[in-house]
Short mmCIF file of C-alpha atoms in Angstrom, two decimals:
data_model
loop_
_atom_site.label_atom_id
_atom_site.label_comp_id
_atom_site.label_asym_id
_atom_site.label_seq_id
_atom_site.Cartn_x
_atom_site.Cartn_y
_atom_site.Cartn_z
CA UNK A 17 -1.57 -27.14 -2.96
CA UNK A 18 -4.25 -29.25 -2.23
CA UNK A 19 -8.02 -28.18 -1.43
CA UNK A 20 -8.85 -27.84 1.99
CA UNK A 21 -11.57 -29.98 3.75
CA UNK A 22 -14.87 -28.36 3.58
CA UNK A 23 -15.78 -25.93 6.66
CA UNK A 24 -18.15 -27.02 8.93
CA UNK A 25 -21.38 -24.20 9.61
CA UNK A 26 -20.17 -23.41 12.95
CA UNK A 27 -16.92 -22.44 11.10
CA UNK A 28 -18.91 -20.47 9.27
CA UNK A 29 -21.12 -18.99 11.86
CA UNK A 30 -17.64 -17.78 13.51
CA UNK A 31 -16.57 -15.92 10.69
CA UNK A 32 -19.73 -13.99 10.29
CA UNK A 33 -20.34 -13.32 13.77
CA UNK A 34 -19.75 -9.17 14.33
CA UNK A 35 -17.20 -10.25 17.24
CA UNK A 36 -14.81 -11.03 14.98
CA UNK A 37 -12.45 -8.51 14.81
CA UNK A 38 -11.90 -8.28 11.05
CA UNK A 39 -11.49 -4.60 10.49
CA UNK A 40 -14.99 -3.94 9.50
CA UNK A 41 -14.99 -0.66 11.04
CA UNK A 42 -11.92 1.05 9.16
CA UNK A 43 -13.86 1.85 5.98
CA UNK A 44 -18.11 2.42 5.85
CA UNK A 45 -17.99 3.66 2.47
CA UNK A 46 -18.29 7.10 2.98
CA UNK A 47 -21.13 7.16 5.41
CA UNK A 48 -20.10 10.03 7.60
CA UNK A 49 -19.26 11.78 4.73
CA UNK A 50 -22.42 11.51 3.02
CA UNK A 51 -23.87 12.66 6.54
CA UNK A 52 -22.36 15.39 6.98
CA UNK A 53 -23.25 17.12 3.40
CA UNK A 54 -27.03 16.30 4.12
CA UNK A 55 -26.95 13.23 1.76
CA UNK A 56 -28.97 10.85 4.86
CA UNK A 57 -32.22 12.35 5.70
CA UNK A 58 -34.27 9.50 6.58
CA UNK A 59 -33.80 5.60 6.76
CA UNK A 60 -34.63 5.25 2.86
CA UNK A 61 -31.48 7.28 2.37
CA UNK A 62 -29.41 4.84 4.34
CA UNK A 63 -30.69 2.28 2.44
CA UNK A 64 -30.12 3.53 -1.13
CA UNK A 65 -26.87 3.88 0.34
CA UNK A 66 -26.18 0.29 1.39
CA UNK A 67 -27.60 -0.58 -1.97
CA UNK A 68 -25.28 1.28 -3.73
CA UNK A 69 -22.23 0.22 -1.59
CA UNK A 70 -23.16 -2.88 -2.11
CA UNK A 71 -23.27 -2.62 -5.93
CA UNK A 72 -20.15 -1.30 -5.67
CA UNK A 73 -18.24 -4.23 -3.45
CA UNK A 74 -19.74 -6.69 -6.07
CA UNK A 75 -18.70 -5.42 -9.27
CA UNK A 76 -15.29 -4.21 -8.56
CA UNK A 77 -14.32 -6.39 -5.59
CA UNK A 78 -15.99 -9.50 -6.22
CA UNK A 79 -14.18 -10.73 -8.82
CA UNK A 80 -11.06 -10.24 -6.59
CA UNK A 81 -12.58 -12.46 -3.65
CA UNK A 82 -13.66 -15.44 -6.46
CA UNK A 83 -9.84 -15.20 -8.48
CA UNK A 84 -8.48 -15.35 -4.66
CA UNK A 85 -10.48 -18.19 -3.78
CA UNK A 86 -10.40 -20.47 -6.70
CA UNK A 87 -5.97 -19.90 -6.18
CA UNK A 88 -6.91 -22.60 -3.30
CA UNK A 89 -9.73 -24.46 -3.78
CA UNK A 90 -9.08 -25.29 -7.50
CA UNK A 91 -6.02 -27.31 -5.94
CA UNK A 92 -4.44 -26.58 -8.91
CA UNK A 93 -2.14 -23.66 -8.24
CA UNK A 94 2.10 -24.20 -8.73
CA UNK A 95 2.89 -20.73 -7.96
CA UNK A 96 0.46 -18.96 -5.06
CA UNK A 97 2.92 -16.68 -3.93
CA UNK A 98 2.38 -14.95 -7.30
CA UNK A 99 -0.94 -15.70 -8.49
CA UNK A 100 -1.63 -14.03 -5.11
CA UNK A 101 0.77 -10.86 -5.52
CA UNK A 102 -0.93 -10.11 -8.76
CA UNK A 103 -4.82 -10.08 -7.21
CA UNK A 104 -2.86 -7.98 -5.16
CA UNK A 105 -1.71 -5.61 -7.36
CA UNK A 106 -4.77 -5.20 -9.54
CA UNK A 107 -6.72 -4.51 -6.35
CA UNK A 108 -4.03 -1.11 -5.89
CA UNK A 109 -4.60 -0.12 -9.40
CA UNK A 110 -8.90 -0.77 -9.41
CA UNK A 111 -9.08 1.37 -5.91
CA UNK A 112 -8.26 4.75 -7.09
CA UNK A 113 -9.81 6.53 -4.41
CA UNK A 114 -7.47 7.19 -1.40
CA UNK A 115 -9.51 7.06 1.22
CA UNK A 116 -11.12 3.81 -0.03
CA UNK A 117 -7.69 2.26 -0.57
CA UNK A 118 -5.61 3.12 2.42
CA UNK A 119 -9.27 1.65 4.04
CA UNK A 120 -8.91 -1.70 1.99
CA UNK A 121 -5.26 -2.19 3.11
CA UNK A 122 -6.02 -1.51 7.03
CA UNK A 123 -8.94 -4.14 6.73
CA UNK A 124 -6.59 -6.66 4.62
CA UNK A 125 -3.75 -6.68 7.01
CA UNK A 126 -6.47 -6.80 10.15
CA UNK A 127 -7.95 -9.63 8.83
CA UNK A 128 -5.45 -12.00 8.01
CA UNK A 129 -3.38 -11.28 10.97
CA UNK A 130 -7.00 -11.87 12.99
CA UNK A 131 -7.91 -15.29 11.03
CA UNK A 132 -4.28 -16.18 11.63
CA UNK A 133 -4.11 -15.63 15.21
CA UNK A 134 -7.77 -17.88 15.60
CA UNK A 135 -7.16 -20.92 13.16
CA UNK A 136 -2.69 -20.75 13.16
CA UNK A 137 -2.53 -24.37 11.51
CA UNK A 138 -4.54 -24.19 8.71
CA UNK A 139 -3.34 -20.60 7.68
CA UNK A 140 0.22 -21.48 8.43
CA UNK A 141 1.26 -22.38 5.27
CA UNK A 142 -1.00 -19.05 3.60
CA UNK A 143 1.16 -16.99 5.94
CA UNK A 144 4.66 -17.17 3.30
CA UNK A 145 2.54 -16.22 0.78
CA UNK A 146 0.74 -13.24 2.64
CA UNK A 147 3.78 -11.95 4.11
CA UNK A 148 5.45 -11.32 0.48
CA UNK A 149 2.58 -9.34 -0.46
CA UNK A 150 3.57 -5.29 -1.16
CA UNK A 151 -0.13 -4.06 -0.77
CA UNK A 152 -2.21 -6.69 1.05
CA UNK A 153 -5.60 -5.65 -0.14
CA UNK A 154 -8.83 -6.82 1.78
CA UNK A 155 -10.88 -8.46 -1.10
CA UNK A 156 -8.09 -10.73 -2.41
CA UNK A 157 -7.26 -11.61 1.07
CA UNK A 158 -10.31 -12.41 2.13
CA UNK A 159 -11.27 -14.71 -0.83
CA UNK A 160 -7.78 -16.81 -0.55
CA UNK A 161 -8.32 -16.89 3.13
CA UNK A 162 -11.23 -18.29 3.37
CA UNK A 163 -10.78 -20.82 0.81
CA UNK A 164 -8.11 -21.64 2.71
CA UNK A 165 -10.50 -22.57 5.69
CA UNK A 166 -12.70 -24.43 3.42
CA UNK A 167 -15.47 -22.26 2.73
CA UNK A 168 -17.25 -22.57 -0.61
CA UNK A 169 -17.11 -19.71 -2.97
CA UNK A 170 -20.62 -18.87 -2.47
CA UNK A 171 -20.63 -18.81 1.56
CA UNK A 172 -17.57 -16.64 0.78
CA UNK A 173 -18.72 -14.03 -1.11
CA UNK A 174 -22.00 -13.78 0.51
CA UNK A 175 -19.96 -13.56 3.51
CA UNK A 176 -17.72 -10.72 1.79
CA UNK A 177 -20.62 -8.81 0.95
CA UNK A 178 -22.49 -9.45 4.15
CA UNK A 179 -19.80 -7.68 6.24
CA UNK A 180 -19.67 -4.40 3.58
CA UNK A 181 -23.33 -4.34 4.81
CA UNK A 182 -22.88 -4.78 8.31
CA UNK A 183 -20.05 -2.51 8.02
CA UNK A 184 -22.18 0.56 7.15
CA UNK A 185 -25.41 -0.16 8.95
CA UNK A 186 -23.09 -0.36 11.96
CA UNK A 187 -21.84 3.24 11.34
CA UNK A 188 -25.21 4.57 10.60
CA UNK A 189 -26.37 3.70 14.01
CA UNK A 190 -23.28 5.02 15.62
CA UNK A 191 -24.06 8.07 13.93
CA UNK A 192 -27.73 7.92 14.79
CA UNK A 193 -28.92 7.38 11.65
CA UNK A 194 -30.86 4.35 12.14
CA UNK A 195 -32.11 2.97 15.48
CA UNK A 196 -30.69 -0.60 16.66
CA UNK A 197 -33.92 -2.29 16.19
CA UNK A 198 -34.23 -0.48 12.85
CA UNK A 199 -30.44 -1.57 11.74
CA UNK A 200 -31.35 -5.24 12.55
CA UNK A 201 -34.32 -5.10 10.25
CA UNK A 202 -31.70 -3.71 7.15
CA UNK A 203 -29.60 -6.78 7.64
CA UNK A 204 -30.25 -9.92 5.91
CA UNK A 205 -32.73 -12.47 7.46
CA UNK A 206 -34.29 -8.90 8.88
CA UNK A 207 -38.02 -8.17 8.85
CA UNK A 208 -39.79 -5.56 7.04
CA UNK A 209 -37.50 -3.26 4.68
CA UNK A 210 -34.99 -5.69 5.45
CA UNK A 211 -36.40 -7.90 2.23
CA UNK A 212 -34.39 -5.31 0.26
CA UNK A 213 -30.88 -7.28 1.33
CA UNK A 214 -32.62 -10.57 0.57
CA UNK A 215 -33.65 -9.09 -3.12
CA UNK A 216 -30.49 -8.01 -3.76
CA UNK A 217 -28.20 -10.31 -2.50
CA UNK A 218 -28.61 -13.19 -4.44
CA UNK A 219 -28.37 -10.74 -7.35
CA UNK A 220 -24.91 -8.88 -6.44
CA UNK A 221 -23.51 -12.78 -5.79
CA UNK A 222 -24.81 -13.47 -9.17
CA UNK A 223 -23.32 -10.91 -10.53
CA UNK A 224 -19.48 -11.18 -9.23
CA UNK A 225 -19.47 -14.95 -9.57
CA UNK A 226 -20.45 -14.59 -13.04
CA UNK A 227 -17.51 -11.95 -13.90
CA UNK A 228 -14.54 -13.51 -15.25
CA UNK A 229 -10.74 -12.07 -13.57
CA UNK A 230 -9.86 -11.72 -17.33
CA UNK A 231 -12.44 -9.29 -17.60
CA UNK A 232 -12.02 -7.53 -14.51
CA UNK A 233 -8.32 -7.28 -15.32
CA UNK A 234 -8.48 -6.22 -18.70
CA UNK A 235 -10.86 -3.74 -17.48
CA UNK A 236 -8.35 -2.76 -14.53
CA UNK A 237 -5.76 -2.34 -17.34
CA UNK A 238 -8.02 0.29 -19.24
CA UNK A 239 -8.27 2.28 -16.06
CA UNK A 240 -4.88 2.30 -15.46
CA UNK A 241 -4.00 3.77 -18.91
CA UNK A 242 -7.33 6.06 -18.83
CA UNK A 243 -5.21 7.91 -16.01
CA UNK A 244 -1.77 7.69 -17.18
CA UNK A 245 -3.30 9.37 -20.24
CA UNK A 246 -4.98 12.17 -17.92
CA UNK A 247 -1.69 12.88 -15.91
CA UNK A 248 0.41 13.24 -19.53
CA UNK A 249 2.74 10.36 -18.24
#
């Protein structure tokens, strides 16, 4: 499979753009949650929060989003339909929380059936793959999808991680958490406290572009056998 042309910004700019109905809104991390027990008291809060979420969706999804990419843009791949089934796989075994998990499969399918429906020739032949896919989790997804529309690996994972971000902030102003204006200044390119995304950012792309998928699935493998040996199977 050949490499796709490179995306242009406005591409880009499309897939960013909170319109876009990805499926953002099916999983906030456990920001209601968190609310509810008297975990949120003030913005701060929030923001540890979104930090933390964020640390989260770079260490144990990120690696998912670069394997998925580089099954496309390497050019190289003989076999996607598999390559692709196995990201899939090791994304149901690394998201052993329920809720999280029946979250990342919602926001999988939503997405791909979304970016399918707005650019149907270029994800076309993506779709045969997809649709033999048991679990369809959102990180894997994501990365082979928008390699697929010719995004670079760094434009797609800072747009992975963008969208966990926007995905919570979001939530906290449904819940009145934060104010609108105040949300704005949390999300990257924001004013004020919103240096913290711009700090960290860089650093959580950094950090999942630099883990290997042999690492992340040998360390998927130790989890999985961690809780085999806790259930006695």
């Amino acid at each position: 499979m050949a490499p796709p042309a490179a995306a242009s910004p406005m591409r880009v700019l499309a897939l960013a753009d909170s319109g876009f109905p990805a499926g953002g809104f099916a999983h906030s991390y456990g920001l209601e949650a968190h609310a509810s027990f008297g975990g949120l008291e003030d913005a701060q809060a929030v923001r540890r929060f979104a930090k933390d979420a964020l640390d989260q969706a770079a260490s144990l999804q990120g690696p998912l989003v670069c394997a998925a990419h580089a099954l496309v843009a390497s050019g190289t791949s003989t076999d996607l339909a598999a390559q692709l089934a196995r990201l899939d796989r090791t994304a149901e075994v690394r998201t052993s929380s329920a809720v999280q998990n029946r979250a990342s499969r919602t926001q999988g399918r939503t997405f791909f059936a979304t970016a399918s429906g707005v650019f149907p020739e270029e994800l076309a032949p993506l779709a045969r793959s997809v649709g033999s896919l048991v679990y369809m989790h959102h990180a894997p997804l994501f990365g082979v999808t928008l390699a697929s529309l010719g995004l670079d690996l760094g434009d797609t994972v800072n747009l992975f991680l963008f969208g966990q971000t926007r995905g919570i902030l979001s939530a906290a102003v449904r819940l009145g958490l934060l104010g609108p204006h105040e949300s704005q200044a949390h999300r990257p390119g924001g004013a004020g406290s919103g240096r913290w995304f711009a700090m960290n950012c860089p650093a959580q792309l950094a950090w999942a572009l630099a883990r290997s998928f042999t690492e992340f699935f040998m360390s998927a493998t130790l989890l999985l056998n961690s809780r085999r040996c806790s259930s006695g199977a």
